[in-house]
Coordinates of N, CA and C and ligand atoms in Angstrom, one line a residue:
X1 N -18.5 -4.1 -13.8 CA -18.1 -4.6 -12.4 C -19.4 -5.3 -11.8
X2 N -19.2 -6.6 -11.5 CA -20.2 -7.1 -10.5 C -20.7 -6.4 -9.5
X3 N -22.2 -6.4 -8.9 CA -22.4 -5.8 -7.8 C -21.7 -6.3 -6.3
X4 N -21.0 -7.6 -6.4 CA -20.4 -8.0 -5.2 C -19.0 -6.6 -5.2
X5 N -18.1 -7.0 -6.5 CA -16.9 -6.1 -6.3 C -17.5 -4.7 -6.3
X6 N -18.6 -4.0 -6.6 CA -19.2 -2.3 -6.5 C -19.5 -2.1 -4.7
X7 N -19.9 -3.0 -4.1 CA -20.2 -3.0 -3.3 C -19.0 -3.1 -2.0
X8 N -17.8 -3.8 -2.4 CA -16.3 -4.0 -2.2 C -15.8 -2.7 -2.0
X9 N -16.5 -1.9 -2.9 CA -15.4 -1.0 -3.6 C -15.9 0.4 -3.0
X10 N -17.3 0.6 -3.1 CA -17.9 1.4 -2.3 C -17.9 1.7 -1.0
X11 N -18.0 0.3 -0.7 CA -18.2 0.5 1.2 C -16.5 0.9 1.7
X12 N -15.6 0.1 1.1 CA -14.0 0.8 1.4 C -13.7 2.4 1.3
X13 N -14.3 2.7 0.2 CA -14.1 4.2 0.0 C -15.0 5.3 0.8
X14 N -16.2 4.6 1.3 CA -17.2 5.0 2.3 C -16.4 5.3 3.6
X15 N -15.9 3.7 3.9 CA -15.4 4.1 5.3 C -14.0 4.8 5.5
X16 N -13.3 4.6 4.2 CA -12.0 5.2 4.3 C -11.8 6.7 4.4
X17 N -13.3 7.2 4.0 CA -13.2 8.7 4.2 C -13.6 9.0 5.9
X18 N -14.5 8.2 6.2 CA -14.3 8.6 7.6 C -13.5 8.1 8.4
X19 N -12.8 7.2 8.2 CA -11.4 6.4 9.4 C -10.9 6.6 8.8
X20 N -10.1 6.8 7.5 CA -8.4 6.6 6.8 C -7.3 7.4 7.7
X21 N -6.4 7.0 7.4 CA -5.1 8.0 7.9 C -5.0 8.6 6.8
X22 N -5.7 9.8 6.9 CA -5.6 11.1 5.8 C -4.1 11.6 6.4
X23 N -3.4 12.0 6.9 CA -2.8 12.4 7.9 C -1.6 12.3 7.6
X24 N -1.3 11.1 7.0 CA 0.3 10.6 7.0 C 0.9 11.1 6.5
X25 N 2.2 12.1 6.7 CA 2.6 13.0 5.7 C 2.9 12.3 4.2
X26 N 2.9 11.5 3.5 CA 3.4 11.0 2.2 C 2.1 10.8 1.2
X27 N 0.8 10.9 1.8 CA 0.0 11.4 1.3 C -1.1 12.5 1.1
X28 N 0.0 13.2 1.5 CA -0.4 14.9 1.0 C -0.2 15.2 -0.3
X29 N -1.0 15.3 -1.0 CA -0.9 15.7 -2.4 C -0.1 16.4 -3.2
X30 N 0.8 17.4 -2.2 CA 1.8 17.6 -2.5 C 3.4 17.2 -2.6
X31 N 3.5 15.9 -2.7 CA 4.1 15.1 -2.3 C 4.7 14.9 -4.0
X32 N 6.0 15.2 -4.2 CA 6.8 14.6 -5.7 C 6.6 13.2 -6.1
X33 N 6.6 12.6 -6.6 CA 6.9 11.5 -7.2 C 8.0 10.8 -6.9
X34 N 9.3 11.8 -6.9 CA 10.5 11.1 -5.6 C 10.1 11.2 -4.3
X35 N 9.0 11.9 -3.4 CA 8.9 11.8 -2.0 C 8.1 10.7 -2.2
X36 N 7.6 10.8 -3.0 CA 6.5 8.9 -2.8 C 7.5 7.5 -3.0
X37 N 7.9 7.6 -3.8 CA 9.2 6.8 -3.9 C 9.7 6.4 -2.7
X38 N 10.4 7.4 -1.9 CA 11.4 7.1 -1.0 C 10.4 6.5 -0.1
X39 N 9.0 6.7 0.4 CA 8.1 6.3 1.4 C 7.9 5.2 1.0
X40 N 7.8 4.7 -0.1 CA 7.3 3.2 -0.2 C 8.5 2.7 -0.4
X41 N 9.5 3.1 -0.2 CA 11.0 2.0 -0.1 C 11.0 1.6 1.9
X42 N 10.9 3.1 2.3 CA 10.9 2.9 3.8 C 9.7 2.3 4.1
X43 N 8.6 2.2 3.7 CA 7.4 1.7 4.0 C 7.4 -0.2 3.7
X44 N 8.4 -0.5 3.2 CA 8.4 -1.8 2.8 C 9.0 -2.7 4.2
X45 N 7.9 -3.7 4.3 CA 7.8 -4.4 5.7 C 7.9 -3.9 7.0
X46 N 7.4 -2.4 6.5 CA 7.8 -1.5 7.8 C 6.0 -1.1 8.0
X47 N 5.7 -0.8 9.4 CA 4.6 0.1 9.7 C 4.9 1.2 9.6
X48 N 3.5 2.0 9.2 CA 3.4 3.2 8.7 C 3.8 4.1 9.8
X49 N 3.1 4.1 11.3 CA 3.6 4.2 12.2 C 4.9 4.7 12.7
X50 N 5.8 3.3 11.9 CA 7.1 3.6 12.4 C 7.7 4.5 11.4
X51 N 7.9 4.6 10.6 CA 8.0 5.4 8.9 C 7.5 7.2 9.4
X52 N 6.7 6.9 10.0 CA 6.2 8.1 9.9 C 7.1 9.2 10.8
X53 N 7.4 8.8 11.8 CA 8.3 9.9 12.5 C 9.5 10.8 11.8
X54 N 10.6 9.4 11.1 CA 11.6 10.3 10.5 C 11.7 10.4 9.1
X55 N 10.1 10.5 8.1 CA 9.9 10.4 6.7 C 9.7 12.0 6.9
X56 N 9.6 12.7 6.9 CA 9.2 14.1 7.0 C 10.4 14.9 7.3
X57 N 11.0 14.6 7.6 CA 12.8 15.5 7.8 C 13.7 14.7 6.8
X58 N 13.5 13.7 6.6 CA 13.9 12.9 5.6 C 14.6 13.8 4.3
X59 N 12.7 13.9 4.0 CA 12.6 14.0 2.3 C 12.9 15.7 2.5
X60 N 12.7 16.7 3.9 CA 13.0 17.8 3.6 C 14.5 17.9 3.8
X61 N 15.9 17.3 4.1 CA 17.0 17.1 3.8 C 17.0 16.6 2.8
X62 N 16.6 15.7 2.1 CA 16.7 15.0 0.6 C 15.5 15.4 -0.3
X63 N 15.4 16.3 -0.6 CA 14.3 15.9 -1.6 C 14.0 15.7 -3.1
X64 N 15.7 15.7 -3.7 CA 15.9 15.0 -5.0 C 16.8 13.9 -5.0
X65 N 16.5 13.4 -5.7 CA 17.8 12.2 -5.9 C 19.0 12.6 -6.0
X66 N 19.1 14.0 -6.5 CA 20.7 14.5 -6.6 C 21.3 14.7 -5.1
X67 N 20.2 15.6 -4.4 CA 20.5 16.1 -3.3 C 21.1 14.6 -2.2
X68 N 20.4 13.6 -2.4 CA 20.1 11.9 -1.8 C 22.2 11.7 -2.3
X69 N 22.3 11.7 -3.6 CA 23.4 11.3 -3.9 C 24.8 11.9 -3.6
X70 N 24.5 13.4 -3.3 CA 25.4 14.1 -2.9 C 25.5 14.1 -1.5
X71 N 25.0 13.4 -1.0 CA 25.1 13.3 0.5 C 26.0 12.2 1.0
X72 N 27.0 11.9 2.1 CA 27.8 11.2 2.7 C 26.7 10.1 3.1
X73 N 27.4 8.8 2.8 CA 26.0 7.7 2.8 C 26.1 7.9 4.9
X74 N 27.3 7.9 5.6 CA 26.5 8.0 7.1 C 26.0 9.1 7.5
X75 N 25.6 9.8 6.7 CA 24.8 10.7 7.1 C 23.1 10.3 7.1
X76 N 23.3 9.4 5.7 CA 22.3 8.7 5.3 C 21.0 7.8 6.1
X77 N 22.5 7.0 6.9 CA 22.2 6.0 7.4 C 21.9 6.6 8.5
X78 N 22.5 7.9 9.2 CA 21.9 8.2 10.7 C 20.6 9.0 10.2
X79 N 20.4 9.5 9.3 CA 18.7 10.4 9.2 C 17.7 9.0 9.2
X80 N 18.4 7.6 8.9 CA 17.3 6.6 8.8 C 17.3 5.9 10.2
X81 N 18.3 5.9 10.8 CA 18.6 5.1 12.1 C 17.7 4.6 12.8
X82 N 17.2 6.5 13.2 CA 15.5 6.0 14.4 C 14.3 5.5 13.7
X83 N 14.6 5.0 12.3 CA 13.7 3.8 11.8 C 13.9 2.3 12.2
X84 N 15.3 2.3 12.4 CA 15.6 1.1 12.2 C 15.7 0.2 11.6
X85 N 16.1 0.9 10.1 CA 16.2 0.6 8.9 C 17.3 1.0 7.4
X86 N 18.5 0.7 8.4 CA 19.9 1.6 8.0 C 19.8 0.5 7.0
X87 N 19.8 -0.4 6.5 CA 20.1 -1.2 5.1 C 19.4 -0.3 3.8
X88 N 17.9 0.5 4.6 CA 17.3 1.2 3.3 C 18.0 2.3 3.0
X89 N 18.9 3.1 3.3 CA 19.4 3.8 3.3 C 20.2 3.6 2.2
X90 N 21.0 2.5 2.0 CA 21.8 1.7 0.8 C 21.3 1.8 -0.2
X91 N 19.9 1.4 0.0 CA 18.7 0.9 -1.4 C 18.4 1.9 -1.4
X92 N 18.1 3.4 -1.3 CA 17.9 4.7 -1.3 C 18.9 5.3 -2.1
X93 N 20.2 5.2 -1.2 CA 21.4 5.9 -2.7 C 21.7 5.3 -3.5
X94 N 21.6 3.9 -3.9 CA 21.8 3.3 -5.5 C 20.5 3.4 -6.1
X95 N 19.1 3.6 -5.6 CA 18.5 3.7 -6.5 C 18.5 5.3 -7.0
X96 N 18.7 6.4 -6.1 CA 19.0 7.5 -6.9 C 19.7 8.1 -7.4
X97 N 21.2 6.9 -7.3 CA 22.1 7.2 -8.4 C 21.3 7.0 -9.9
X98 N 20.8 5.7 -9.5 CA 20.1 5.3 -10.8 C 18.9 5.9 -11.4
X99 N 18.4 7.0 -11.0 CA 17.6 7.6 -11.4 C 18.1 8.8 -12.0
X100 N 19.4 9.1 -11.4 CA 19.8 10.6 -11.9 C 20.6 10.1 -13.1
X101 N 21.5 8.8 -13.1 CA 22.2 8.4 -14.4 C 21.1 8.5 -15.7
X102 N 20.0 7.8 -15.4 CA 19.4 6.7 -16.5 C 18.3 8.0 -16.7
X103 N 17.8 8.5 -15.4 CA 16.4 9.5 -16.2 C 16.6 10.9 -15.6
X104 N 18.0 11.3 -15.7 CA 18.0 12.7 -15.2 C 17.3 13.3 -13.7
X105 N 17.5 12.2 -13.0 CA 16.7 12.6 -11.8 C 15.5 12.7 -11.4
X106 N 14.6 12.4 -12.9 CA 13.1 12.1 -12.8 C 12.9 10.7 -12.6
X107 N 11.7 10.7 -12.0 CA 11.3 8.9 -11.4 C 10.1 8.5 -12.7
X108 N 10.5 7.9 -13.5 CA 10.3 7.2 -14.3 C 8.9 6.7 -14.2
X109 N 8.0 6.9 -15.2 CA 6.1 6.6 -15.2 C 6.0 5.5 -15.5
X110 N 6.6 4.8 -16.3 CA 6.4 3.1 -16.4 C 7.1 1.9 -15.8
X111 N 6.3 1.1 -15.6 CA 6.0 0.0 -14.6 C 7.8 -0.5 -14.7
X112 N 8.4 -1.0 -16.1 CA 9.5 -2.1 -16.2 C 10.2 -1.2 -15.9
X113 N 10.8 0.5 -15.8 CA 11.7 1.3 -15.8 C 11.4 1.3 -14.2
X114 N 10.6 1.2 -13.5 CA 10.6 1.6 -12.3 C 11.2 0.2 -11.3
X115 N 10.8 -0.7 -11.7 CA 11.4 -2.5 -11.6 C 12.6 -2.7 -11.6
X116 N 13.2 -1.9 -12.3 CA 14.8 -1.7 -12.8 C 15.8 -1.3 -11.8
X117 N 14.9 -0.6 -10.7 CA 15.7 0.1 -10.2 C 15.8 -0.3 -8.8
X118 N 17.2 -0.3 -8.3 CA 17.6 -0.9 -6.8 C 16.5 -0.7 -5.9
X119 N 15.8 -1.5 -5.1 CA 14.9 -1.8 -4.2 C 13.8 -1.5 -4.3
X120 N 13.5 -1.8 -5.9 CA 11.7 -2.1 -5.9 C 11.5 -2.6 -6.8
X121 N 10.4 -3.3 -6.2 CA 9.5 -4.4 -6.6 C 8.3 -4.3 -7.4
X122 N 7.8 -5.3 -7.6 CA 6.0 -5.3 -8.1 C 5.2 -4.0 -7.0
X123 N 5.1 -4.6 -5.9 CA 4.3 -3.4 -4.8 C 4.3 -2.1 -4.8
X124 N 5.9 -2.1 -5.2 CA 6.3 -0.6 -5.1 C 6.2 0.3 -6.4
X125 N 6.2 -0.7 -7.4 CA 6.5 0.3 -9.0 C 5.2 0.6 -8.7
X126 N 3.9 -0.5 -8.4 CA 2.3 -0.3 -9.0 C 2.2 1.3 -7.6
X127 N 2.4 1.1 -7.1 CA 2.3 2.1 -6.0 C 2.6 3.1 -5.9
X128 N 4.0 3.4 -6.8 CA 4.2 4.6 -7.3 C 3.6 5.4 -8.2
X129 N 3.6 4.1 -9.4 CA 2.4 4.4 -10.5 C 1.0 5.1 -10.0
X130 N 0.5 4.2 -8.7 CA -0.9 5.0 -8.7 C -0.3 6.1 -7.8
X131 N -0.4 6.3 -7.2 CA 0.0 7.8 -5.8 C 0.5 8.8 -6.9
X132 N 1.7 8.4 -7.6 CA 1.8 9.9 -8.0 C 1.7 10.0 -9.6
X133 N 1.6 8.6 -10.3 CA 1.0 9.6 -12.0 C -0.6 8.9 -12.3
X134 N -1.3 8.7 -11.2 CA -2.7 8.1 -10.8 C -3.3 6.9 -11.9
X135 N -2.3 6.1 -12.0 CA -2.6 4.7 -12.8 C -3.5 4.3 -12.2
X136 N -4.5 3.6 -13.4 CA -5.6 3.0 -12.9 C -5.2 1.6 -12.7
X137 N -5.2 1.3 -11.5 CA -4.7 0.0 -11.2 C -4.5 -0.5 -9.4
X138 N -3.9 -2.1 -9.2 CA -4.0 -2.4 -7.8 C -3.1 -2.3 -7.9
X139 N -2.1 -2.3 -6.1 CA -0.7 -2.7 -5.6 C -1.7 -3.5 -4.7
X140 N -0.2 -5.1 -5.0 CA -1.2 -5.8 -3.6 C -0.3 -6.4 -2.8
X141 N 0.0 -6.1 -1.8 CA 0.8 -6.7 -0.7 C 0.7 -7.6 0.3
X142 N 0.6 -7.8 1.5 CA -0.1 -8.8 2.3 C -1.3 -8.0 3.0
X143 N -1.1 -7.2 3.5 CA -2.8 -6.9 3.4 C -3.8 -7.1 2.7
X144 N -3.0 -6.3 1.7 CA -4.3 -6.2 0.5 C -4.7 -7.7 0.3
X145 N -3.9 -8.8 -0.2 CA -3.9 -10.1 -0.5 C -4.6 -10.8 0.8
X146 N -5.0 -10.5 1.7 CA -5.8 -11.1 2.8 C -7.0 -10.8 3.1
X147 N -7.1 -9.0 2.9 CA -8.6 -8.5 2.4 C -8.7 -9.5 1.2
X148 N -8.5 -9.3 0.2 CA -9.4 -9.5 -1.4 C -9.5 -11.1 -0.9
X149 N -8.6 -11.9 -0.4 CA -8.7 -13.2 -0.4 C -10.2 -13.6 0.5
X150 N -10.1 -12.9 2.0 CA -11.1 -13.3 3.0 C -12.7 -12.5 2.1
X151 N -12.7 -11.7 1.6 CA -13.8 -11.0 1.0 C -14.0 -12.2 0.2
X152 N -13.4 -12.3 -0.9 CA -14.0 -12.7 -2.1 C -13.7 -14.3 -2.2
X153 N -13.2 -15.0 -1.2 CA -13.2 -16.6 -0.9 C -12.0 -17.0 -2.3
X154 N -10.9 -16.2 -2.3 CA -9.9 -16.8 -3.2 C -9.0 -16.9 -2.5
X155 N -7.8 -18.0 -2.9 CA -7.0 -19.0 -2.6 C -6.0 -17.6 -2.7
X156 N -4.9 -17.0 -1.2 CA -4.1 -15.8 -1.6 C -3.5 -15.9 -2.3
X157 N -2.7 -17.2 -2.6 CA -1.5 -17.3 -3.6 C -2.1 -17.5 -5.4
X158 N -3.4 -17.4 -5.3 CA -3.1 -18.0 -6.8 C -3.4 -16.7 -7.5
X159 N -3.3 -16.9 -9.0 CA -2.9 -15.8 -10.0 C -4.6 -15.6 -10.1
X160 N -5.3 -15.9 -9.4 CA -6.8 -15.4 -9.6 C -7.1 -14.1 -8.5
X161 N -6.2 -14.0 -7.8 CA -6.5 -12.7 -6.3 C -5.6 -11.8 -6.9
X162 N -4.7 -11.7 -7.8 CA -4.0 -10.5 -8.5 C -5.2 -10.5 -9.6
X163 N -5.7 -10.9 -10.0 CA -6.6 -10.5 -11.5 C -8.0 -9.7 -10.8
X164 N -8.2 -10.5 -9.7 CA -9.4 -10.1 -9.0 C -9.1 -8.4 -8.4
X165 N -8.5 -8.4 -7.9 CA -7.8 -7.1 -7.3 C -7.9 -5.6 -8.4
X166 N -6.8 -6.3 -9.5 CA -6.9 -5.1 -10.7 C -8.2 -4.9 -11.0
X167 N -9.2 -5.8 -11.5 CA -10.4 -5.6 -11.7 C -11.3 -4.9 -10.8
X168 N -10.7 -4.4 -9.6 CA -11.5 -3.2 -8.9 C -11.0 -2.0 -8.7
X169 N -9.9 -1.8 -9.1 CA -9.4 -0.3 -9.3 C -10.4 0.5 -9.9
X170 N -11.4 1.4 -8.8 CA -11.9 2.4 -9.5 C -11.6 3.8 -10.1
X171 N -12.1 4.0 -11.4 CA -11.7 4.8 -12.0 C -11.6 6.2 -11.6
X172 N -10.2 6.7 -11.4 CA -9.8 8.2 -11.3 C -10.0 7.8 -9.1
X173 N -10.1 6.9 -9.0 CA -9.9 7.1 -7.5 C -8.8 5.7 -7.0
X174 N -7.9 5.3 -7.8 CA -7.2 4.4 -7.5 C -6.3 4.6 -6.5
X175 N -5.7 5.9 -5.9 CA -5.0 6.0 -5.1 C -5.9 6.0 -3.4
X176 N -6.7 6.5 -3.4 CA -8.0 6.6 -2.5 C -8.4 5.0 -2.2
X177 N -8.2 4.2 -3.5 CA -9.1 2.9 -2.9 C -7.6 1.5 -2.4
X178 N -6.8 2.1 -2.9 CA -5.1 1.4 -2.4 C -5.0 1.8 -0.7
X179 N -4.9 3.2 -0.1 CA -4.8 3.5 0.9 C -6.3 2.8 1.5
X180 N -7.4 2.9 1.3 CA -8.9 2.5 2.0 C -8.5 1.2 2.6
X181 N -7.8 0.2 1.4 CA -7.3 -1.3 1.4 C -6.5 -1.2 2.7
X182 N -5.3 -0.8 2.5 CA -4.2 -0.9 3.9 C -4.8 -0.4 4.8
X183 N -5.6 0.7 4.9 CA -6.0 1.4 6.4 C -6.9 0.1 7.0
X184 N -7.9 -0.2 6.0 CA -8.9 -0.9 6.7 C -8.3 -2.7 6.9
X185 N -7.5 -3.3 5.9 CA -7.0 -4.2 6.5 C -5.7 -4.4 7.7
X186 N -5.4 -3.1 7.9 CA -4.4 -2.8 9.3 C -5.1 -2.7 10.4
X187 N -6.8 -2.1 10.5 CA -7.8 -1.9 11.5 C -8.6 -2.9 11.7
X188 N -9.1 -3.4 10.4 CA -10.6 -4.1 11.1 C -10.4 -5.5 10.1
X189 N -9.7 -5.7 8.9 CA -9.5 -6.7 8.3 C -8.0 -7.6 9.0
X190 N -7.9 -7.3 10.1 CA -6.5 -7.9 10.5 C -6.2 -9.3 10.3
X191 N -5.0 -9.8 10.5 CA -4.6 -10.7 10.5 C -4.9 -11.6 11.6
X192 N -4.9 -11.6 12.6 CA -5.6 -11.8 13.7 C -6.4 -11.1 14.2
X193 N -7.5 -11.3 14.9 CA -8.5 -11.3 15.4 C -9.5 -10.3 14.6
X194 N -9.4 -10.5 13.3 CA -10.8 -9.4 12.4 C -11.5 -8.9 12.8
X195 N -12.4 -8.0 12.8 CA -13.6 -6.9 13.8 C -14.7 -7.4 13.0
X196 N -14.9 -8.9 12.6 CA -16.0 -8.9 11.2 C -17.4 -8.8 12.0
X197 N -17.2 -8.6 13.4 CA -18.9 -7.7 13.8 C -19.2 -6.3 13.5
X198 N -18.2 -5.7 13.4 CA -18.4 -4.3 12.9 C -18.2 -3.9 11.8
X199 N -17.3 -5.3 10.9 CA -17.7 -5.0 9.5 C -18.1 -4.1 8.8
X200 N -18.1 -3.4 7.9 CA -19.1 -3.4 7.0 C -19.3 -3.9 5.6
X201 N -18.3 -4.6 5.6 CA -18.4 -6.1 4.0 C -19.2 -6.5 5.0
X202 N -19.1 -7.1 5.6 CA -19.2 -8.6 6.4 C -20.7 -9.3 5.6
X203 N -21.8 -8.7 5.1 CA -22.9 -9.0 4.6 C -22.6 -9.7 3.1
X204 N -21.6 -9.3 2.6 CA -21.0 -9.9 1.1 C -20.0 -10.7 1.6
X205 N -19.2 -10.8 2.5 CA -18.1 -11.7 3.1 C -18.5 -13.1 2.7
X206 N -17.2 -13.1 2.0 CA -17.0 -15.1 2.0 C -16.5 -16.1 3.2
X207 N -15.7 -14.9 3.7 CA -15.1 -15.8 5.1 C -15.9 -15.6 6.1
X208 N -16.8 -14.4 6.1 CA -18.0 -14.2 7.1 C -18.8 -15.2 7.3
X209 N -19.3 -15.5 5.6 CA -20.4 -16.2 5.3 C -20.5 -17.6 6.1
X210 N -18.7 -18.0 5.7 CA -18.5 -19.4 6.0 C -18.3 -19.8 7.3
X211 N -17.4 -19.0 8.1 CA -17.8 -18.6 10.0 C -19.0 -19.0 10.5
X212 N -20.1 -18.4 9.8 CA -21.0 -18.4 10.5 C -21.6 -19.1 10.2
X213 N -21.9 -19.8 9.0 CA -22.2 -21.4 8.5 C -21.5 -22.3 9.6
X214 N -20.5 -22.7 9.7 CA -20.1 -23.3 10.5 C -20.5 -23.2 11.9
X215 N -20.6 -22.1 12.6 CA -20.7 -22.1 13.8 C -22.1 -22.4 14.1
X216 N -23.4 -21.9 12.8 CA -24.5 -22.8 12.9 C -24.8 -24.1 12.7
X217 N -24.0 -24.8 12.1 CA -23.8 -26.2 12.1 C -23.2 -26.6 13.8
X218 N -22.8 -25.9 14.3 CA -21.8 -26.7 15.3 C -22.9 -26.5 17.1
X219 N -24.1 -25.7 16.8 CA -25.2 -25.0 17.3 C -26.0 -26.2 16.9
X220 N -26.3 -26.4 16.1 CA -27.8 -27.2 15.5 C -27.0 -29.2 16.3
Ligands
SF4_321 S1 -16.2 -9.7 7.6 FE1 -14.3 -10.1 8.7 S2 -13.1 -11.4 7.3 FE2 -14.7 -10.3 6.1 S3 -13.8 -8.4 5.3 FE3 -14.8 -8.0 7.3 S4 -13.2 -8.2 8.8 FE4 -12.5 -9.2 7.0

């Protein structure tokens, strides 16, 4: 690993231990491989924030796919309501119909079997992969794709900010350095108005670098 990405990778895991949302119930380590599941279904285009209130009575009324499937879907749809997110409720009982048909009600360890399945994606398989069978690897979503892009001066859309990404999955702490990514680009890597004074990339920063190139050009 280059010292730019060690230094990427370090300083996120640094601050993520002292600011992360340790807290959020779906990353308690005790957490099934189906409770992670169903979080990153409700967690899709959703804040954690809002997820967080009725993910915790959720998964303790549902906490297998059988129990999910044996349930009246408006029952479904009102445990998800005060999300505001009654369509996931849909994409919750066909996907664990389909997990109880196809794998006995187990959630499935590999990437294409997880892809298969009603309402998930690239973000979500790699995400389940790391959190609960701790694959060494990235999920990258719009955060993440805004950090690695403003850090490392790559273009978000191109197939060089997914290659760049995987290549920093540190070893045995992939789940640790996925959450560091969203906490800190939901806090200080934002989409608007960045905190890149208080930083602490900001000294390796490419979009830092170039900010402030400019603004000394526009000084001189
Ligand atoms: S210096 Fe600014 S743009 Fe760069 S990573 Fe930090 S907050 Fe983001």
């Amino acid at each position: 690993m280059t010292s730019t990405r060690r230094v990427f990778v370090e300083r996120l895991l640094d601050w993520y231990h002292e600011n992360g949302r340790h807290a959020l119930p779906w990353r308690e380590d005790s957490r099934t491989a189906f409770e992670i599941l169903v979080a990153e279904v409700l967690l899709q285009r959703t804040t954690a924030s809002a997820v967080e209130g009725a993910y915790v009575s959720f998964v303790a009324r549902y906490p297998t796919p059988a129990c999910l499937v044996a349930a009246p879907s408006d029952r479904l749809v009102d445990a998800i309501e005060p999300l505001g997110l009654t369509k996931r409720a849909g994409h919750l009982e066909r996907c664990s119909a389909q997990l109880w048909e196809r794998y006995a009600g187990r959630v499935p360890a590999e990437r294409t079997a997880l892809l298969s399945l009603h309402g998930v994606g690239e973000y979500t398989a790699r995400s389940v992969l790391i959190h609960a069978f701790g694959e060494h690897t990235v999920a990258v979503d719009t955060n993440v794709r805004r950090l690695v892009s403003r850090f490392f001066g790559i273009d978000p859309h191109s197939d060089a900010l997914g290659e760049t990404a995987d290549a920093l999955a540190p070893e045995g702490r992939s789940g640790d350095f996925l959450h560091a990514m969203l906490d800190f680009a939901a806090s200080v890597c934002r989409a608007r108005e960045p905190r890149c004074d208080s930083c602490p990339l900001r000294t390796r920063c490419r979009r830092f670098e170039s900010g402030r190139a400019s603004r000394i050009e526009r000084s001189q």
